Amino acid sequence: MNRRDFIANMSLLTSLSLVPKMAWALESDSKTTYQQFKKALSSQPQLIGYQNYTQERVVDNLKVEGQFPQGFKGSLFRNGPALFERDEVRYEHLFEGDGMIHAFTFDQGKVSYKNKFVQTEKHRAEQLAQRFLYDFSGIGIKNPKPISSADTINPANTNILPVGDELWALWEAGSAHSLNPETLETKGTVTLDSDLKGMPFSAHPKVEADGTIWNFGLDYSSGKLIMYRLKPSGQLHGFGVIDTGYHAMLHDFLVTEKHILVILPSLAINQEAKSFMQQQTFMPEQPMRVLVIDKNDFKVKSSHEFPPCFIFHFGNAWEDADGSIHFDGCRYPDLKIMKVIEQAMAGKTSNNEHSYSQSTLFTIRSNGQTSQQIYDGISEFPRISPSMTGLKNKKVFSIGGDKDQEWMQSVRSLNIDTGKVDSYDYGSDYLVEEHIVVENGHRLEKNGYLLGTALHWPSKKSCVSLFEADNLSAGPIAKAWLPFHIPLGFHGNFSKAV
Ligand SMILES: [Fe+2]
């Protein structure tokens, strides 16, 4: 099989692995999810973050508390699932909703906002039909249309990254979508190379200080992994393929100066379950496996094992002069978090104590020995100073919560060297989302900001807050309020105005 045939075969396999093999459920199941959520929302207003959301709006002047620095100019772009329901049918998993992009633009102390759905093939077709057309998760859609490729059902709902003069809306199993950063209009899917059309391009690319973009995509059926190297403009520089033997969900990865780290959590696929999300199974005896891959030739140099766990998100990785490699991630002891997410879609919530992740530092010594250090506290959505990607960083920023709360409600930074935590608690009436580091013209993690959104559920309004990154406990230096709420999203990035 030549390269073109091999890759084309991968594309087909990827789409097939996302399709349920049987009609497992009746549409009444998803109608039940719809009704359960609707009923729960009437008595639990905190659930508005998971409510179906269709409004596209523009707000010129947000109400500002405090003062955004005059020189703080640019846009925070965020992505997340928003459209979960059509015709009284509700998706059973949060990850399945159509992606909506939110843009908060900062200029001379003023803040403006706009949002738009990514106009994917799926979204456009279903808008016209006014119903769901593809039954990729086995919820029993009537007369479903065939799924010819992963991009047929690509919701573009996970991350948004400025690339060159475009924005790329990202999902895990299909192509990136290109958007206009000014208007948020969708231009179309990104084809990096004719041989790579429709290949999975994950939602967590890593961008180095010189603008080089690294990413991966996993073909779940074959276990083959594509690794991409892109120029800052988004042009393909090179790619490689390795056989991982891994077939389950793979959400994130890392780079160091010399290596790509592919970290395979302790998951396997249960073919009996009805949807790809429900097929994810935690294997308590299966170590987490780390593949160390040479950036130059995309070849696996070594493989290492850590105690079994599950990780959605990693912070950063770096290597010492002696070849030792360190990386951090938010470690779950199992996969209960997936059930928690699914239950929230049906309006059933539970305290964090049932499932939470903790910042953990993993080390691979030059002699191959491995060790891990788990830090106290709940931690998810880790971010670092962007220019430290692949280099030794001191701090990892994340959101946190308490075990007896249902939601994440704080922001925190962890000094990896000392274990010291600096945090700010928004309070239990906020649902706090990912906060990102915005550097302020300096490298080495100094004089930067932390920027992120939160939903204040009693007032049904969302806000965007700016902190001094080195003094989170002082609280936000400025906060801008929308006159309405926006749905809870996943990831975002900042684009500085030039
Ligand atoms: Fe993610």
Short mmCIF file of C-alpha atoms and ligand atoms in Angstrom, two decimals:
data_model
loop_
_atom_site.label_atom_id
_atom_site.label_comp_id
_atom_site.label_asym_id
_atom_site.label_seq_id
_atom_site.Cartn_x
_atom_site.Cartn_y
_atom_site.Cartn_z
CA MET A 1 0.00 0.00 0.00
CA ASN A 2 1.52 3.34 -0.97
CA ARG A 3 1.40 6.44 1.22
CA ARG A 4 -1.72 7.87 -0.43
CA ASP A 5 -3.65 4.58 -0.16
CA PHE A 6 -2.55 4.07 3.42
CA ILE A 7 -3.69 7.53 4.47
CA ALA A 8 -6.96 7.28 2.56
CA ASN A 9 -7.61 3.98 4.32
CA MET A 10 -6.95 5.66 7.67
CA SER A 11 -9.47 8.36 6.92
CA LEU A 12 -12.16 5.80 6.17
CA LEU A 13 -11.35 3.82 9.30
CA THR A 14 -11.52 6.92 11.47
CA SER A 15 -15.01 7.70 10.29
CA LEU A 16 -16.16 4.11 10.67
CA SER A 17 -14.91 3.90 14.25
CA LEU A 18 -17.15 6.82 15.17
CA VAL A 19 -20.28 5.18 13.82
CA PRO A 20 -22.36 2.93 16.07
CA LYS A 21 -22.56 -0.60 14.71
CA MET A 22 -26.23 -1.11 15.56
CA ALA A 23 -29.27 0.97 16.24
CA TRP A 24 -29.00 0.60 19.98
CA ALA A 25 -31.42 3.15 21.18
CA LEU A 26 -34.80 4.50 20.31
CA GLU A 27 -35.23 8.20 19.82
CA SER A 28 -37.30 8.10 23.00
CA ASP A 29 -34.03 7.65 24.95
CA SER A 30 -32.66 10.95 23.76
CA LYS A 31 -36.09 12.52 24.25
CA THR A 32 -35.86 11.24 27.83
CA THR A 33 -32.48 12.98 28.18
CA TYR A 34 -34.15 16.12 26.80
CA GLN A 35 -37.01 15.88 29.28
CA GLN A 36 -34.78 14.99 32.23
CA PHE A 37 -32.55 17.98 31.59
CA LYS A 38 -35.48 20.34 31.08
CA LYS A 39 -37.05 19.24 34.36
CA ALA A 40 -33.75 19.47 36.28
CA LEU A 41 -33.03 22.95 34.89
CA SER A 42 -36.28 24.27 36.33
CA SER A 43 -35.07 23.50 39.88
CA GLN A 44 -31.26 23.74 39.42
CA PRO A 45 -30.37 27.05 37.74
CA GLN A 46 -26.66 26.12 37.84
CA LEU A 47 -27.35 23.83 34.87
CA ILE A 48 -27.71 26.78 32.47
CA GLY A 49 -24.09 26.21 31.42
CA TYR A 50 -25.21 22.97 29.74
CA GLN A 51 -28.41 24.42 28.30
CA ASN A 52 -29.00 24.31 24.56
CA TYR A 53 -27.82 27.65 23.15
CA THR A 54 -28.47 29.11 19.72
CA GLN A 55 -28.15 32.91 19.98
CA GLU A 56 -25.48 34.67 17.91
CA ARG A 57 -24.96 38.24 19.15
CA VAL A 58 -22.71 41.29 19.16
CA VAL A 59 -22.18 43.50 22.23
CA ASP A 60 -20.13 46.66 21.74
CA ASN A 61 -19.43 47.84 25.24
CA LEU A 62 -19.39 45.39 28.10
CA LYS A 63 -19.91 46.71 31.61
CA VAL A 64 -16.44 46.87 33.16
CA GLU A 65 -15.52 46.58 36.84
CA GLY A 66 -12.00 47.75 37.65
CA GLN A 67 -9.78 48.80 34.77
CA PHE A 68 -8.28 46.84 31.90
CA PRO A 69 -4.78 48.23 31.17
CA GLN A 70 -4.77 50.66 28.22
CA GLY A 71 -2.08 48.60 26.54
CA PHE A 72 -3.97 45.32 26.88
CA LYS A 73 -5.10 44.86 23.28
CA GLY A 74 -6.26 41.80 21.44
CA SER A 75 -8.92 39.12 21.45
CA LEU A 76 -9.69 36.11 23.59
CA PHE A 77 -11.23 33.45 21.36
CA ARG A 78 -13.01 30.52 22.99
CA ASN A 79 -14.71 27.41 21.66
CA GLY A 80 -17.18 24.97 23.13
CA PRO A 81 -20.26 22.88 22.40
CA ALA A 82 -23.47 24.93 22.39
CA LEU A 83 -26.14 23.25 20.30
CA PHE A 84 -27.23 20.04 22.02
CA GLU A 85 -30.89 19.82 21.07
CA ARG A 86 -33.04 19.78 17.95
CA ASP A 87 -36.68 18.80 17.73
CA GLU A 88 -36.78 17.76 21.43
CA VAL A 89 -33.87 15.35 20.95
CA ARG A 90 -30.85 16.02 23.19
CA TYR A 91 -27.36 14.59 22.81
CA GLU A 92 -26.33 12.32 25.67
CA HIS A 93 -22.74 13.56 25.83
CA LEU A 94 -21.42 17.10 26.21
CA PHE A 95 -18.68 16.48 23.65
CA GLU A 96 -21.23 16.04 20.85
CA GLY A 97 -22.70 19.56 20.67
CA ASP A 98 -22.03 21.87 17.72
CA GLY A 99 -19.12 24.24 18.33
CA MET A 100 -19.67 27.95 19.03
CA ILE A 101 -16.88 30.54 18.94
CA HIS A 102 -16.87 33.46 21.38
CA ALA A 103 -14.60 36.48 20.86
CA PHE A 104 -13.88 39.04 23.59
CA THR A 105 -11.92 41.97 22.15
CA PHE A 106 -9.96 44.35 24.40
CA ASP A 107 -8.93 47.83 23.24
CA GLN A 108 -8.13 51.00 25.26
CA GLY A 109 -9.79 49.61 28.37
CA LYS A 110 -13.01 48.73 26.51
CA VAL A 111 -14.32 45.22 25.85
CA SER A 112 -16.58 44.02 23.03
CA TYR A 113 -18.03 40.58 22.28
CA LYS A 114 -19.35 38.53 19.41
CA ASN A 115 -20.16 34.85 18.91
CA LYS A 116 -20.95 32.54 16.01
CA PHE A 117 -21.40 28.86 15.34
CA VAL A 118 -18.73 27.20 13.27
CA GLN A 119 -20.50 26.58 9.96
CA THR A 120 -19.51 22.93 9.65
CA GLU A 121 -21.03 20.64 7.02
CA LYS A 122 -23.03 19.03 9.85
CA HIS A 123 -24.30 22.32 11.31
CA ARG A 124 -25.36 23.72 7.94
CA ALA A 125 -27.18 20.54 6.91
CA GLU A 126 -28.97 20.21 10.24
CA GLN A 127 -29.94 23.89 10.29
CA LEU A 128 -31.67 23.39 6.96
CA ALA A 129 -33.36 20.17 8.09
CA GLN A 130 -34.19 21.57 11.58
CA ARG A 131 -33.36 18.16 13.05
CA PHE A 132 -30.36 15.97 13.78
CA LEU A 133 -29.38 14.00 10.67
CA TYR A 134 -26.51 11.76 11.80
CA ASP A 135 -26.80 9.08 14.47
CA PHE A 136 -23.10 8.83 15.34
CA SER A 137 -23.74 8.13 19.01
CA GLY A 138 -26.60 5.68 18.71
CA ILE A 139 -29.35 7.85 20.18
CA GLY A 140 -31.85 6.61 17.61
CA ILE A 141 -32.16 9.47 15.12
CA LYS A 142 -34.93 8.61 12.65
CA ASN A 143 -33.84 7.98 9.06
CA PRO A 144 -30.23 8.91 9.71
CA LYS A 145 -28.06 10.02 6.81
CA PRO A 146 -24.91 8.03 6.03
CA ILE A 147 -21.61 9.20 7.51
CA SER A 148 -19.05 9.18 4.71
CA SER A 149 -16.13 10.58 6.68
CA ALA A 150 -15.29 11.93 10.14
CA ASP A 151 -15.76 15.45 8.78
CA THR A 152 -19.40 14.67 7.98
CA ILE A 153 -20.05 14.81 11.74
CA ASN A 154 -17.23 17.19 12.73
CA PRO A 155 -18.71 19.62 15.32
CA ALA A 156 -15.51 21.77 15.51
CA ASN A 157 -16.26 22.30 19.19
CA THR A 158 -13.08 21.90 21.27
CA ASN A 159 -10.46 24.61 20.74
CA ILE A 160 -9.73 27.71 18.65
CA LEU A 161 -6.22 28.68 17.65
CA PRO A 162 -4.94 31.77 15.81
CA VAL A 163 -2.84 30.47 12.88
CA GLY A 164 -1.32 32.99 10.46
CA ASP A 165 -4.15 35.38 9.55
CA GLU A 166 -6.84 32.80 10.31
CA LEU A 167 -8.49 31.13 13.28
CA TRP A 168 -8.66 27.35 13.31
CA ALA A 169 -11.60 25.75 15.10
CA LEU A 170 -10.47 22.33 16.26
CA TRP A 171 -11.98 18.94 17.02
CA GLU A 172 -10.24 15.66 17.72
CA ALA A 173 -11.14 13.26 14.96
CA GLY A 174 -11.34 15.39 11.82
CA SER A 175 -10.10 18.47 9.99
CA ALA A 176 -9.55 21.93 11.43
CA HIS A 177 -12.03 24.58 10.22
CA SER A 178 -10.66 27.95 9.11
CA LEU A 179 -12.44 31.13 10.29
CA ASN A 180 -12.06 34.84 9.69
CA PRO A 181 -10.86 36.33 13.03
CA GLU A 182 -12.66 39.64 12.41
CA THR A 183 -16.09 38.29 11.46
CA LEU A 184 -15.92 34.70 12.81
CA GLU A 185 -17.28 33.57 9.43
CA THR A 186 -16.26 30.03 8.53
CA LYS A 187 -14.16 29.69 5.38
CA GLY A 188 -14.05 25.88 5.25
CA THR A 189 -12.02 22.87 6.33
CA VAL A 190 -8.22 23.08 6.32
CA THR A 191 -6.41 20.71 3.99
CA LEU A 192 -2.72 20.60 4.92
CA ASP A 193 -1.77 18.41 1.97
CA SER A 194 -3.87 16.62 -0.63
CA ASP A 195 -2.70 13.30 0.83
CA LEU A 196 -3.86 14.38 4.31
CA LYS A 197 -7.35 15.61 3.44
CA GLY A 198 -9.81 14.72 6.21
CA MET A 199 -7.17 13.26 8.51
CA PRO A 200 -7.67 13.68 12.26
CA PHE A 201 -6.02 16.87 13.54
CA SER A 202 -6.39 17.06 17.31
CA ALA A 203 -7.67 19.98 19.39
CA HIS A 204 -4.50 20.52 21.41
CA PRO A 205 -1.70 21.68 19.10
CA LYS A 206 1.48 22.91 20.77
CA VAL A 207 2.94 26.20 19.53
CA GLU A 208 6.60 26.87 20.27
CA ALA A 209 8.07 30.34 20.90
CA ASP A 210 9.23 30.59 17.26
CA GLY A 211 5.68 29.87 16.03
CA THR A 212 6.29 26.25 14.99
CA ILE A 213 3.07 24.27 15.45
CA TRP A 214 3.08 20.58 16.40
CA ASN A 215 0.01 18.37 16.51
CA PHE A 216 -1.20 14.78 16.25
CA GLY A 217 -4.24 12.87 15.08
CA LEU A 218 -5.14 9.31 16.07
CA ASP A 219 -6.98 6.86 13.85
CA TYR A 220 -8.91 4.92 16.48
CA SER A 221 -9.51 1.84 14.33
CA SER A 222 -5.95 1.16 13.22
CA GLY A 223 -4.17 2.67 16.23
CA LYS A 224 -2.03 4.66 13.77
CA LEU A 225 -1.00 8.14 14.86
CA ILE A 226 -0.14 10.99 12.52
CA MET A 227 2.19 13.68 13.86
CA TYR A 228 2.27 17.06 12.18
CA ARG A 229 4.83 19.83 12.06
CA LEU A 230 3.50 23.12 10.68
CA LYS A 231 5.13 26.44 9.93
CA PRO A 232 3.79 29.47 11.88
CA SER A 233 1.68 30.31 8.80
CA GLY A 234 -0.09 26.94 9.09
CA GLN A 235 1.68 25.41 6.08
CA LEU A 236 2.67 21.78 6.47
CA HIS A 237 6.39 21.35 7.17
CA GLY A 238 6.35 17.59 7.63
CA PHE A 239 4.50 14.65 9.10
CA GLY A 240 5.09 11.12 10.31
CA VAL A 241 3.01 8.07 11.16
CA ILE A 242 3.58 5.56 13.96
CA ASP A 243 1.66 2.49 15.04
CA THR A 244 0.66 2.92 18.71
CA GLY A 245 -1.50 -0.17 19.17
CA TYR A 246 -3.82 2.17 21.10
CA HIS A 247 -7.44 2.57 20.02
CA ALA A 248 -9.16 4.67 22.69
CA MET A 249 -9.58 8.40 23.24
CA LEU A 250 -6.38 10.44 23.02
CA HIS A 251 -6.96 14.10 23.76
CA ASP A 252 -3.64 15.88 24.30
CA PHE A 253 0.13 15.49 23.92
CA LEU A 254 3.35 17.40 24.63
CA VAL A 255 6.62 18.52 23.09
CA THR A 256 10.06 19.20 24.54
CA GLU A 257 12.93 20.89 22.69
CA LYS A 258 13.90 17.63 20.99
CA HIS A 259 10.95 15.27 21.40
CA ILE A 260 7.24 14.69 20.96
CA LEU A 261 5.63 12.92 23.93
CA VAL A 262 2.61 10.76 23.12
CA ILE A 263 1.07 9.77 26.44
CA LEU A 264 -1.41 6.90 26.23
CA PRO A 265 -3.75 6.73 29.25
CA SER A 266 -5.01 3.44 30.73
CA LEU A 267 -7.99 3.13 28.41
CA ALA A 268 -9.35 0.48 26.07
CA ILE A 269 -12.46 0.20 23.92
CA ASN A 270 -15.54 -1.78 24.90
CA GLN A 271 -17.04 -2.66 21.53
CA GLU A 272 -20.36 -3.53 23.14
CA ALA A 273 -21.15 0.05 24.17
CA LYS A 274 -23.32 2.04 21.81
CA SER A 275 -21.23 5.17 21.20
CA PHE A 276 -17.56 6.06 20.92
CA MET A 277 -17.72 8.01 24.18
CA GLN A 278 -19.42 5.19 26.06
CA GLN A 279 -16.92 2.67 24.64
CA GLN A 280 -14.10 4.31 26.61
CA THR A 281 -13.15 1.89 29.39
CA PHE A 282 -10.66 2.37 32.21
CA MET A 283 -8.20 -0.53 32.56
CA PRO A 284 -6.94 -0.49 36.19
CA GLU A 285 -4.08 -2.89 35.41
CA GLN A 286 -2.91 -1.11 32.23
CA PRO A 287 -0.01 1.30 32.81
CA MET A 288 -0.06 4.79 31.31
CA ARG A 289 2.43 4.52 28.44
CA VAL A 290 4.68 7.32 27.19
CA LEU A 291 6.22 7.22 23.71
CA VAL A 292 9.23 9.50 23.29
CA ILE A 293 9.41 10.45 19.61
CA ASP A 294 12.24 12.24 17.82
CA LYS A 295 11.03 15.55 16.36
CA ASN A 296 13.42 15.22 13.42
CA ASP A 297 12.27 11.91 11.98
CA PHE A 298 9.05 11.09 13.92
CA LYS A 299 10.56 7.78 15.07
CA VAL A 300 9.86 6.31 18.52
CA LYS A 301 13.10 6.46 20.54
CA SER A 302 11.84 4.90 23.77
CA SER A 303 8.70 3.84 25.64
CA HIS A 304 8.02 4.20 29.38
CA GLU A 305 5.33 3.22 31.86
CA PHE A 306 3.63 4.97 34.78
CA PRO A 307 0.96 3.76 37.23
CA PRO A 308 -2.50 3.44 35.62
CA CYS A 309 -4.48 6.68 35.30
CA PHE A 310 -6.47 8.84 32.92
CA ILE A 311 -5.47 12.33 31.77
CA PHE A 312 -7.35 14.73 29.48
CA HIS A 313 -4.89 17.62 29.64
CA PHE A 314 -1.19 18.24 30.04
CA GLY A 315 0.57 21.46 31.01
CA ASN A 316 4.10 21.29 29.65
CA ALA A 317 7.19 19.11 29.15
CA TRP A 318 10.91 19.79 29.16
CA GLU A 319 14.19 17.94 29.30
CA ASP A 320 17.32 18.35 31.41
CA ALA A 321 20.86 18.47 30.06
CA ASP A 322 21.33 14.81 31.11
CA GLY A 323 18.35 13.74 28.97
CA SER A 324 15.83 13.35 31.79
CA ILE A 325 12.31 14.34 30.73
CA HIS A 326 9.67 15.96 32.94
CA PHE A 327 6.03 16.66 32.16
CA ASP A 328 2.89 17.59 34.07
CA GLY A 329 -0.77 16.78 33.61
CA CYS A 330 -4.06 16.75 35.48
CA ARG A 331 -4.30 13.13 36.60
CA TYR A 332 -7.52 11.23 37.28
CA PRO A 333 -7.19 7.89 39.13
CA ASP A 334 -9.90 6.43 36.85
CA LEU A 335 -12.44 7.41 34.17
CA LYS A 336 -15.45 8.26 36.36
CA ILE A 337 -15.26 11.82 35.03
CA MET A 338 -16.77 10.65 31.72
CA LYS A 339 -19.88 9.40 33.53
CA VAL A 340 -20.09 12.65 35.50
CA ILE A 341 -20.02 14.64 32.23
CA GLU A 342 -22.66 12.41 30.67
CA GLN A 343 -24.95 12.66 33.69
CA ALA A 344 -24.75 16.46 33.65
CA MET A 345 -26.30 16.34 30.17
CA ALA A 346 -29.32 14.63 31.76
CA GLY A 347 -29.40 17.19 34.58
CA LYS A 348 -27.83 14.95 37.21
CA THR A 349 -24.96 16.55 39.05
CA SER A 350 -22.56 15.22 41.68
CA ASN A 351 -19.86 16.60 43.94
CA ASN A 352 -16.25 16.80 42.75
CA GLU A 353 -15.27 14.16 45.33
CA HIS A 354 -16.67 11.51 42.97
CA SER A 355 -14.19 12.41 40.26
CA TYR A 356 -11.42 14.98 40.19
CA SER A 357 -7.97 15.45 38.74
CA GLN A 358 -4.77 16.65 40.39
CA SER A 359 -1.68 18.33 38.98
CA THR A 360 1.00 15.68 38.72
CA LEU A 361 4.64 15.93 37.71
CA PHE A 362 5.97 12.88 35.83
CA THR A 363 9.69 12.23 35.40
CA ILE A 364 11.58 9.88 33.07
CA ARG A 365 15.21 9.71 34.17
CA SER A 366 17.96 9.30 31.58
CA ASN A 367 18.39 5.70 32.83
CA GLY A 368 14.72 5.03 32.04
CA GLN A 369 13.45 5.05 35.64
CA THR A 370 10.11 6.78 36.09
CA SER A 371 8.49 8.56 39.03
CA GLN A 372 5.50 10.78 39.69
CA GLN A 373 4.61 13.48 42.21
CA ILE A 374 0.95 14.30 42.83
CA TYR A 375 0.25 17.81 44.16
CA ASP A 376 -2.58 18.57 46.60
CA GLY A 377 -5.80 20.13 45.39
CA ILE A 378 -8.18 19.74 42.46
CA SER A 379 -6.86 20.99 39.15
CA GLU A 380 -8.02 20.93 35.48
CA PHE A 381 -7.50 22.89 32.25
CA PRO A 382 -3.75 23.48 32.84
CA ARG A 383 -2.08 26.30 30.91
CA ILE A 384 1.41 27.78 30.89
CA SER A 385 3.09 30.91 29.57
CA PRO A 386 2.93 30.27 25.81
CA SER A 387 6.61 31.05 25.11
CA MET A 388 7.69 28.37 27.63
CA THR A 389 6.23 25.53 25.52
CA GLY A 390 8.76 22.70 25.57
CA LEU A 391 11.04 24.57 27.99
CA LYS A 392 11.41 24.36 31.78
CA ASN A 393 8.55 26.37 33.27
CA LYS A 394 8.02 27.16 36.93
CA LYS A 395 4.29 27.69 37.09
CA VAL A 396 1.28 25.85 35.77
CA PHE A 397 -2.05 27.69 35.85
CA SER A 398 -5.35 25.86 36.12
CA ILE A 399 -8.85 26.02 37.52
CA GLY A 400 -9.70 24.35 40.80
CA GLY A 401 -12.56 23.41 43.07
CA ASP A 402 -13.48 21.83 46.36
CA LYS A 403 -14.47 18.22 46.86
CA ASP A 404 -17.82 19.19 48.35
CA GLN A 405 -18.73 21.47 45.44
CA GLU A 406 -20.25 20.42 42.12
CA TRP A 407 -18.31 22.83 39.93
CA MET A 408 -14.90 24.38 39.46
CA GLN A 409 -14.90 27.78 41.14
CA SER A 410 -11.30 28.97 41.49
CA VAL A 411 -8.17 29.80 39.50
CA ARG A 412 -4.77 28.76 40.74
CA SER A 413 -1.11 28.69 39.88
CA LEU A 414 1.18 25.93 41.11
CA ASN A 415 4.91 26.48 41.42
CA ILE A 416 6.15 23.09 40.26
CA ASP A 417 9.50 23.53 42.00
CA THR A 418 8.20 24.51 45.43
CA GLY A 419 4.62 23.21 45.43
CA LYS A 420 3.41 26.69 46.44
CA VAL A 421 -0.11 27.54 45.28
CA ASP A 422 -1.47 31.03 44.58
CA SER A 423 -5.25 31.00 44.08
CA TYR A 424 -8.40 33.05 43.88
CA ASP A 425 -11.84 31.69 44.69
CA TYR A 426 -14.67 33.21 42.62
CA GLY A 427 -17.24 31.74 45.03
CA SER A 428 -19.75 28.92 44.77
CA ASP A 429 -22.16 30.96 42.64
CA TYR A 430 -19.68 30.95 39.73
CA LEU A 431 -18.92 28.20 37.22
CA VAL A 432 -15.30 28.89 36.29
CA GLU A 433 -13.91 28.02 32.86
CA GLU A 434 -10.38 27.69 31.48
CA HIS A 435 -8.12 30.70 32.14
CA ILE A 436 -5.14 31.32 29.88
CA VAL A 437 -1.82 33.10 30.28
CA VAL A 438 -1.27 36.25 28.22
CA GLU A 439 2.36 37.31 28.17
CA ASN A 440 3.14 40.98 28.44
CA GLY A 441 6.11 41.39 26.14
CA HIS A 442 8.40 39.43 28.44
CA ARG A 443 9.47 35.83 28.44
CA LEU A 444 10.27 33.69 31.45
CA GLU A 445 6.81 33.94 32.94
CA LYS A 446 7.12 37.48 34.26
CA ASN A 447 4.65 40.35 34.19
CA GLY A 448 1.95 38.37 32.44
CA TYR A 449 -1.79 38.14 32.89
CA LEU A 450 -4.27 35.36 33.45
CA LEU A 451 -7.48 35.79 31.45
CA GLY A 452 -10.64 33.71 31.52
CA THR A 453 -14.40 33.44 31.64
CA ALA A 454 -16.87 32.42 34.32
CA LEU A 455 -20.63 32.04 34.50
CA HIS A 456 -22.42 33.67 37.43
CA TRP A 457 -25.47 31.44 37.56
CA PRO A 458 -27.73 33.39 39.97
CA SER A 459 -27.72 36.43 37.63
CA LYS A 460 -27.47 34.28 34.44
CA LYS A 461 -24.56 36.41 33.22
CA SER A 462 -21.04 35.54 32.09
CA CYS A 463 -17.91 37.58 32.70
CA VAL A 464 -14.32 37.73 31.53
CA SER A 465 -11.67 38.50 34.18
CA LEU A 466 -8.07 39.64 34.03
CA PHE A 467 -5.59 38.84 36.81
CA GLU A 468 -1.94 39.66 37.39
CA ALA A 469 -0.54 36.18 36.77
CA ASP A 470 1.91 36.51 39.66
CA ASN A 471 -0.74 37.62 42.14
CA LEU A 472 -3.95 35.68 41.62
CA SER A 473 -4.95 35.85 45.28
CA ALA A 474 -5.36 39.65 44.92
CA GLY A 475 -8.37 38.93 42.69
CA PRO A 476 -9.10 40.24 39.20
CA ILE A 477 -7.76 43.66 38.26
CA ALA A 478 -10.67 44.01 35.86
CA LYS A 479 -13.84 42.14 35.00
CA ALA A 480 -16.18 42.72 32.03
CA TRP A 481 -19.80 41.52 32.13
CA LEU A 482 -22.02 40.33 29.31
CA PRO A 483 -25.69 41.18 29.79
CA PHE A 484 -26.45 37.45 29.36
CA HIS A 485 -24.77 34.10 29.92
CA ILE A 486 -22.89 31.98 27.43
CA PRO A 487 -22.59 28.19 27.53
CA LEU A 488 -19.67 26.55 29.36
CA GLY A 489 -16.92 25.99 26.82
CA PHE A 490 -13.66 24.11 26.59
CA HIS A 491 -10.58 25.91 25.33
CA GLY A 492 -9.37 29.18 23.91
CA ASN A 493 -6.40 31.31 23.00
CA PHE A 494 -5.45 34.98 22.88
CA SER A 495 -4.45 36.88 19.78
CA LYS A 496 -2.62 40.12 20.41
CA ALA A 497 -3.61 43.15 18.37
CA VAL A 498 -0.69 44.32 16.22
FE FE B 1 -9.25 19.58 25.91
#
